[in-house]
């Protein structure tokens, strides 16, 4: 299956559930009345866009419907994709293009290590010099996991034994990057429970060491598991408050009905989406495109 297909297939659950809700509503007839607007808002909320984004989108569409003289519900639904797309912020394109040091943060199991490996592979294939750093020193398995990805991507990795100080590993990784003239340094960090203040403080220390030592711009990227829905949004807020994030990666978009989480994160945190994870394999990473994402989320409505 092609990447685009896997992605649209992945979001199919979100889209189908939205479509079912809308079809029920359209069965009443195509009138654009209060019941229609309420039903539309509810259907958007159910896709995990969050109440705030849903009501913003509906308000904008209501204004547009008056301004442009939409005659029926289908006219409104035709304009929905663009309104959803407008929720996303600029900056996704080319986020990783300039030489930089990227730190991947997020809760356990969100897909940090996998994403680090996939991005390394993409960058390496594009001819860049990549160095990986394993600042997840809690578990021996975590170090081995990143080593496997480094091998697959054929890039260099800096790792130390389990229990080492994560900040020192970052320091060494950046140093190594400098020695080999790396233009992309990717650092994987240990999973953080956003509720654990101690662990968050340790992460803040890591970030501060990286910023001090860095010879390239530093970017903090939060990795969010789409299947966690609104809980993912809450995590994103807490990480952003503590660390001042630069972007997000959304993973596990293959097979969730919660694809709307991307809209909610963009709406609340005003952060660009750097990449999308659409599977467990080396190639299952996609660039983000706002209109394409919106279309995959809400689909289009035939007038048959
Ligand atoms: N289906 C799917 N699984 C993923 C994706 N990204 C990561 N995973 C899986 O999620 C699990 C946790 O990933 P990992 O990278 O170890 O998470 P970490 O704890 O944040 O480093 C692993 O089993 C991965 O294979 C994705 O985009 N789609
Ligand atoms: Mg990991």
CSV table of C-alpha atoms and ligand atoms in Angstrom, one decimal:
chain,number,residue,atom,x,y,z
A,1,UNK,CA,0.0,0.0,0.0
A,2,UNK,CA,1.3,3.4,-0.9
A,3,UNK,CA,2.1,5.9,1.8
A,4,UNK,CA,-0.8,8.2,0.9
A,5,UNK,CA,-3.2,5.3,0.9
A,6,UNK,CA,-2.0,4.0,4.3
A,7,UNK,CA,-2.5,7.5,5.6
A,8,UNK,CA,-6.0,8.0,4.2
A,9,UNK,CA,-6.8,4.4,5.2
A,10,UNK,CA,-5.6,5.2,8.6
A,11,UNK,CA,-7.8,8.2,8.9
A,12,UNK,CA,-10.7,6.3,7.4
A,13,UNK,CA,-12.1,5.4,10.8
A,14,UNK,CA,-12.3,9.1,11.8
A,15,UNK,CA,-13.7,10.0,8.4
A,16,UNK,CA,-16.3,7.2,8.4
A,17,UNK,CA,-17.5,8.1,11.8
A,18,UNK,CA,-17.8,11.7,10.9
A,19,UNK,CA,-19.6,10.8,7.7
A,20,UNK,CA,-22.1,8.6,9.5
A,21,UNK,CA,-23.0,11.5,11.9
A,22,UNK,CA,-23.4,13.9,9.0
A,23,UNK,CA,-25.4,11.5,6.9
A,24,UNK,CA,-27.9,11.1,9.7
A,25,UNK,CA,-28.2,14.9,9.9
A,26,UNK,CA,-28.5,15.3,6.1
A,27,UNK,CA,-31.3,12.7,6.1
A,28,UNK,CA,-33.5,15.4,7.5
A,29,UNK,CA,-32.9,17.4,4.4
A,30,UNK,CA,-30.3,19.9,3.3
A,31,UNK,CA,-31.5,22.9,5.3
A,32,UNK,CA,-28.9,25.0,7.0
A,33,UNK,CA,-30.6,25.7,10.3
A,34,UNK,CA,-29.6,25.7,13.9
A,35,UNK,CA,-30.0,21.9,14.1
A,36,UNK,CA,-27.6,21.5,11.2
A,37,UNK,CA,-25.0,23.7,12.8
A,38,UNK,CA,-25.3,22.0,16.2
A,39,UNK,CA,-25.1,18.6,14.5
A,40,UNK,CA,-22.0,19.6,12.6
A,41,UNK,CA,-20.3,20.9,15.7
A,42,UNK,CA,-21.0,17.7,17.6
A,43,UNK,CA,-19.7,15.5,14.7
A,44,UNK,CA,-16.5,17.5,14.7
A,45,UNK,CA,-16.1,17.2,18.5
A,46,UNK,CA,-16.6,13.4,18.1
A,47,UNK,CA,-13.6,13.2,15.8
A,48,UNK,CA,-11.5,14.5,18.7
A,49,UNK,CA,-10.8,18.0,17.4
A,50,UNK,CA,-11.8,19.3,20.8
A,51,UNK,CA,-14.8,21.6,21.6
A,52,UNK,CA,-12.9,24.8,21.1
A,53,UNK,CA,-11.6,24.0,17.6
A,54,UNK,CA,-15.0,22.6,16.6
A,55,UNK,CA,-16.9,25.7,17.7
A,56,UNK,CA,-14.3,28.0,16.0
A,57,UNK,CA,-14.7,26.1,12.7
A,58,UNK,CA,-18.4,26.2,12.9
A,59,UNK,CA,-18.5,29.9,13.7
A,60,UNK,CA,-16.3,30.7,10.8
A,61,UNK,CA,-18.4,28.5,8.5
A,62,UNK,CA,-21.6,30.2,9.7
A,63,UNK,CA,-20.1,33.6,8.8
A,64,UNK,CA,-18.9,32.3,5.5
A,65,UNK,CA,-22.3,30.8,4.7
A,66,UNK,CA,-24.0,34.2,5.1
A,67,UNK,CA,-21.3,36.1,3.3
A,68,UNK,CA,-21.2,33.7,0.3
A,69,UNK,CA,-24.8,32.9,0.3
A,70,UNK,CA,-24.6,29.1,0.7
A,71,UNK,CA,-27.9,27.6,-0.1
A,72,UNK,CA,-27.7,24.2,1.5
A,73,UNK,CA,-25.8,21.9,3.7
A,74,UNK,CA,-23.7,20.6,0.8
A,75,UNK,CA,-22.4,24.0,0.1
A,76,UNK,CA,-21.3,24.3,3.7
A,77,UNK,CA,-19.6,20.8,3.7
A,78,UNK,CA,-17.7,21.7,0.5
A,79,UNK,CA,-16.2,24.6,2.4
A,80,UNK,CA,-15.5,22.5,5.5
A,81,UNK,CA,-12.1,21.1,4.4
A,82,UNK,CA,-10.6,24.5,3.9
A,83,UNK,CA,-11.8,25.7,7.3
A,84,UNK,CA,-10.3,22.7,9.0
A,85,UNK,CA,-7.1,23.2,7.1
A,86,UNK,CA,-7.0,26.8,8.3
A,87,UNK,CA,-6.7,25.6,11.9
A,88,UNK,CA,-3.1,24.4,11.2
A,89,UNK,CA,-0.2,26.7,11.7
A,90,UNK,CA,2.6,27.4,9.2
A,91,UNK,CA,6.0,26.0,9.6
A,92,UNK,CA,5.5,22.3,8.9
A,93,UNK,CA,7.2,22.4,5.5
A,94,UNK,CA,11.0,22.5,5.8
A,95,UNK,CA,10.9,22.2,9.6
A,96,UNK,CA,13.9,19.8,9.5
A,97,UNK,CA,15.6,21.1,6.4
A,98,UNK,CA,18.1,23.5,7.9
A,99,UNK,CA,21.0,22.0,9.9
A,100,UNK,CA,19.7,21.5,13.5
A,101,UNK,CA,19.7,19.5,16.7
A,102,UNK,CA,16.3,17.9,17.4
A,103,UNK,CA,15.2,16.5,20.8
A,104,UNK,CA,12.3,14.2,20.8
A,105,UNK,CA,10.2,14.3,24.0
A,106,UNK,CA,7.0,12.7,25.0
A,107,UNK,CA,5.4,10.1,27.3
A,108,UNK,CA,6.3,6.4,27.2
A,109,UNK,CA,5.2,4.5,24.2
A,110,UNK,CA,4.3,7.6,22.1
A,111,UNK,CA,6.7,6.6,19.4
A,112,UNK,CA,9.8,8.7,20.1
A,113,UNK,CA,12.4,6.1,19.3
A,114,UNK,CA,10.5,4.9,16.2
A,115,UNK,CA,10.1,8.4,14.9
A,116,UNK,CA,13.8,9.2,15.6
A,117,UNK,CA,14.8,6.2,13.5
A,118,UNK,CA,12.4,6.9,10.6
A,119,UNK,CA,13.5,10.6,10.4
A,120,UNK,CA,17.2,9.5,10.5
A,121,UNK,CA,16.5,7.1,7.5
A,122,UNK,CA,14.7,9.8,5.5
A,123,UNK,CA,17.4,12.4,6.1
A,124,UNK,CA,20.2,9.9,5.4
A,125,UNK,CA,18.5,9.0,2.1
A,126,UNK,CA,18.3,12.6,1.3
A,127,UNK,CA,22.1,12.8,1.5
A,128,UNK,CA,22.4,14.4,5.0
A,129,UNK,CA,24.9,13.6,7.6
A,130,UNK,CA,23.0,12.3,10.7
A,131,UNK,CA,24.1,11.5,14.2
A,132,UNK,CA,21.7,9.9,16.7
A,133,UNK,CA,21.9,10.3,20.4
A,134,UNK,CA,20.3,8.0,22.9
A,135,UNK,CA,19.5,10.0,26.0
A,136,UNK,CA,17.0,7.4,27.2
A,137,UNK,CA,19.4,5.7,29.6
A,138,UNK,CA,16.8,4.3,31.9
A,139,UNK,CA,16.4,1.0,30.2
A,140,UNK,CA,19.0,-1.2,28.4
A,141,UNK,CA,16.3,-2.2,25.9
A,142,UNK,CA,15.8,1.4,24.9
A,143,UNK,CA,19.4,1.8,24.0
A,144,UNK,CA,19.4,-1.4,22.0
A,145,UNK,CA,16.2,-0.3,20.2
A,146,UNK,CA,17.7,2.9,19.0
A,147,UNK,CA,20.9,1.0,17.9
A,148,UNK,CA,18.7,-1.2,15.7
A,149,UNK,CA,17.2,1.9,14.1
A,150,UNK,CA,20.6,3.4,13.6
A,151,UNK,CA,21.7,0.2,11.8
A,152,UNK,CA,18.7,0.2,9.6
A,153,UNK,CA,19.1,3.9,8.7
A,154,UNK,CA,22.9,3.4,8.4
A,155,UNK,CA,23.7,6.4,10.6
A,156,UNK,CA,26.1,6.9,13.5
A,157,UNK,CA,24.8,6.6,17.1
A,158,UNK,CA,26.2,7.9,20.4
A,159,UNK,CA,25.0,5.7,23.3
A,160,UNK,CA,26.3,4.9,26.8
A,161,UNK,CA,25.5,2.2,29.2
A,162,UNK,CA,22.3,2.1,31.1
A,163,UNK,CA,22.1,4.4,34.0
A,164,UNK,CA,24.4,7.1,32.5
A,165,UNK,CA,23.6,10.7,32.8
A,166,UNK,CA,21.3,11.7,29.9
A,167,UNK,CA,22.7,15.2,29.8
A,168,UNK,CA,26.2,13.9,29.3
A,169,UNK,CA,25.1,11.7,26.5
A,170,UNK,CA,23.5,14.7,24.8
A,171,UNK,CA,26.8,16.6,25.3
A,172,UNK,CA,28.8,13.8,23.6
A,173,UNK,CA,26.3,13.4,20.8
A,174,UNK,CA,26.5,17.1,19.9
A,175,UNK,CA,30.3,16.9,20.1
A,176,UNK,CA,30.4,13.9,17.8
A,177,UNK,CA,28.0,15.7,15.4
A,178,UNK,CA,30.4,18.6,15.3
A,179,UNK,CA,33.4,16.3,14.6
A,180,UNK,CA,31.8,14.6,11.7
A,181,UNK,CA,30.1,17.7,10.3
A,182,UNK,CA,26.6,16.4,10.9
A,183,UNK,CA,23.8,18.7,9.7
A,184,UNK,CA,21.1,16.8,11.6
A,185,UNK,CA,21.5,15.6,15.2
A,186,UNK,CA,18.6,13.6,16.5
A,187,UNK,CA,18.3,12.9,20.2
A,188,UNK,CA,15.9,10.4,21.7
A,189,UNK,CA,14.9,11.0,25.3
A,190,UNK,CA,13.4,8.8,28.0
A,191,UNK,CA,9.6,8.5,28.2
A,192,UNK,CA,8.2,11.1,30.6
A,193,UNK,CA,5.0,10.9,32.5
A,194,UNK,CA,3.7,14.4,32.1
A,195,UNK,CA,2.4,14.1,35.7
A,196,UNK,CA,5.8,13.3,37.1
A,197,UNK,CA,7.4,16.6,38.2
A,198,UNK,CA,10.9,15.0,38.9
A,199,UNK,CA,11.1,13.5,35.5
A,200,UNK,CA,10.0,16.7,33.8
A,201,UNK,CA,12.7,18.6,35.8
A,202,UNK,CA,15.3,16.1,34.6
A,203,UNK,CA,14.2,16.7,31.0
A,204,UNK,CA,14.4,20.5,31.5
A,205,UNK,CA,18.0,20.0,32.6
A,206,UNK,CA,18.7,17.9,29.5
A,207,UNK,CA,17.2,20.6,27.3
A,208,UNK,CA,19.2,23.3,29.0
A,209,UNK,CA,22.5,21.4,28.6
A,210,UNK,CA,21.7,20.9,24.9
A,211,UNK,CA,20.9,24.5,24.4
A,212,UNK,CA,24.2,25.6,26.0
A,213,UNK,CA,26.4,23.2,24.1
A,214,UNK,CA,24.6,23.4,20.8
A,215,UNK,CA,26.5,24.5,17.7
A,216,UNK,CA,23.3,24.4,15.6
A,217,UNK,CA,19.7,25.6,16.3
A,218,UNK,CA,17.9,23.4,18.8
A,219,UNK,CA,14.3,22.2,18.1
A,220,UNK,CA,12.1,20.5,20.7
A,221,UNK,CA,9.6,18.1,19.2
A,222,UNK,CA,6.8,16.5,21.1
A,223,UNK,CA,5.8,13.0,19.9
A,224,UNK,CA,2.1,12.3,20.5
A,225,UNK,CA,0.2,9.1,20.0
A,226,UNK,CA,-3.0,9.9,18.1
A,227,UNK,CA,-4.9,7.0,19.7
A,228,UNK,CA,-4.7,8.8,23.1
A,229,UNK,CA,-7.1,11.4,21.8
A,230,UNK,CA,-7.9,14.3,24.2
A,231,UNK,CA,-5.4,12.9,26.7
A,232,UNK,CA,-2.7,13.5,24.2
A,233,UNK,CA,-3.8,17.1,24.0
A,234,UNK,CA,-3.4,17.5,27.8
A,235,UNK,CA,0.1,16.0,27.6
A,236,UNK,CA,1.0,18.4,24.9
A,237,UNK,CA,-0.1,21.3,27.0
A,238,UNK,CA,2.0,20.2,29.9
A,239,UNK,CA,5.1,19.6,27.9
A,240,UNK,CA,4.7,22.9,26.1
A,241,UNK,CA,4.3,24.8,29.4
A,242,UNK,CA,7.5,23.1,30.8
A,243,UNK,CA,9.7,23.1,27.7
A,244,UNK,CA,8.4,25.6,25.1
A,245,UNK,CA,8.1,23.2,22.2
A,246,UNK,CA,8.8,24.0,18.6
A,247,UNK,CA,6.8,21.3,16.9
A,248,UNK,CA,4.9,18.0,17.2
A,249,UNK,CA,4.9,14.6,15.5
A,250,UNK,CA,1.7,12.7,15.6
A,251,UNK,CA,2.1,8.9,15.5
A,252,UNK,CA,-0.2,5.9,15.0
A,253,UNK,CA,-2.5,7.6,12.5
A,254,UNK,CA,-2.8,4.2,10.9
A,255,UNK,CA,-6.0,3.0,12.4
A,256,UNK,CA,-7.5,5.4,14.8
A,257,UNK,CA,-10.8,7.3,14.9
A,258,UNK,CA,-9.1,10.1,16.8
A,259,UNK,CA,-7.3,11.8,13.9
A,260,UNK,CA,-8.9,15.1,15.0
A,261,UNK,CA,-6.3,15.4,17.7
A,262,UNK,CA,-4.0,17.0,15.2
A,263,UNK,CA,-6.5,19.9,14.8
A,264,UNK,CA,-6.8,20.3,18.5
A,265,UNK,CA,-3.1,20.5,19.1
A,266,UNK,CA,-2.6,23.0,16.3
A,267,UNK,CA,-5.5,25.1,17.6
A,268,UNK,CA,-4.5,25.2,21.3
A,269,UNK,CA,-0.7,25.2,21.1
A,270,UNK,CA,-0.1,26.9,17.7
A,271,UNK,CA,2.6,24.4,16.9
A,272,UNK,CA,3.5,23.1,13.4
A,273,UNK,CA,3.1,19.4,12.7
A,274,UNK,CA,6.6,18.2,11.7
A,275,UNK,CA,5.7,14.6,10.5
A,276,UNK,CA,3.0,12.0,10.7
A,277,UNK,CA,3.6,8.4,11.8
A,278,UNK,CA,1.5,5.9,9.8
A,279,UNK,CA,2.9,2.6,10.8
A,280,UNK,CA,5.8,0.7,12.6
A,281,UNK,CA,8.1,0.4,9.6
A,282,UNK,CA,11.1,2.4,8.4
A,283,UNK,CA,9.2,4.1,5.6
A,284,UNK,CA,6.0,4.8,7.5
A,285,UNK,CA,6.5,8.5,8.0
A,286,UNK,CA,4.7,11.2,6.1
A,287,UNK,CA,5.1,14.9,5.5
A,288,UNK,CA,2.2,17.0,6.8
A,289,UNK,CA,-0.1,18.9,4.4
A,290,UNK,CA,-2.9,20.8,5.9
A,291,UNK,CA,-5.5,20.5,3.1
A,292,UNK,CA,-4.7,16.8,2.6
A,293,UNK,CA,-5.1,16.1,6.3
A,294,UNK,CA,-8.4,18.0,6.5
A,295,UNK,CA,-9.7,16.1,3.4
A,296,UNK,CA,-8.6,12.8,5.0
A,297,UNK,CA,-10.4,13.7,8.2
A,298,UNK,CA,-13.8,15.0,7.0
A,299,UNK,CA,-13.8,13.7,3.4
A,300,UNK,CA,-16.2,15.1,0.8
A,301,UNK,CA,-19.9,14.7,0.5
A,302,UNK,CA,-21.5,13.6,-2.7
A,303,UNK,CA,-24.9,15.1,-3.5
A,304,UNK,CA,-26.4,11.9,-4.7
B,1,LIG,N1,0.9,1.5,14.3
B,1,LIG,C1,1.9,2.3,14.6
B,1,LIG,N2,2.7,2.0,15.6
B,1,LIG,C2,3.7,2.9,15.9
B,1,LIG,C3,3.9,4.1,15.3
B,1,LIG,N3,5.0,4.7,15.9
B,1,LIG,C4,5.4,3.9,16.8
B,1,LIG,N4,4.7,2.8,16.9
B,1,LIG,C5,4.8,1.6,17.8
B,1,LIG,O1,4.5,2.1,19.2
B,1,LIG,C6,5.3,1.4,20.1
B,1,LIG,C7,6.1,2.4,21.0
B,1,LIG,O2,7.1,3.0,20.1
B,1,LIG,P1,8.4,3.6,20.7
B,1,LIG,O3,9.1,4.3,19.5
B,1,LIG,O4,9.2,2.6,21.4
B,1,LIG,O5,7.9,4.7,21.7
B,1,LIG,P2,8.7,5.5,22.8
B,1,LIG,O6,8.5,4.9,24.1
B,1,LIG,O7,8.1,6.9,22.8
B,1,LIG,O8,10.2,5.6,22.4
B,1,LIG,C8,6.2,0.5,19.3
B,1,LIG,O9,5.6,-0.8,19.3
B,1,LIG,C9,6.2,1.1,17.9
B,1,LIG,O10,6.4,0.1,16.9
B,1,LIG,C10,3.0,4.4,14.2
B,1,LIG,O11,3.1,5.5,13.6
B,1,LIG,N5,2.0,3.5,13.9
B,2,LIG,MG1,11.9,5.1,23.4
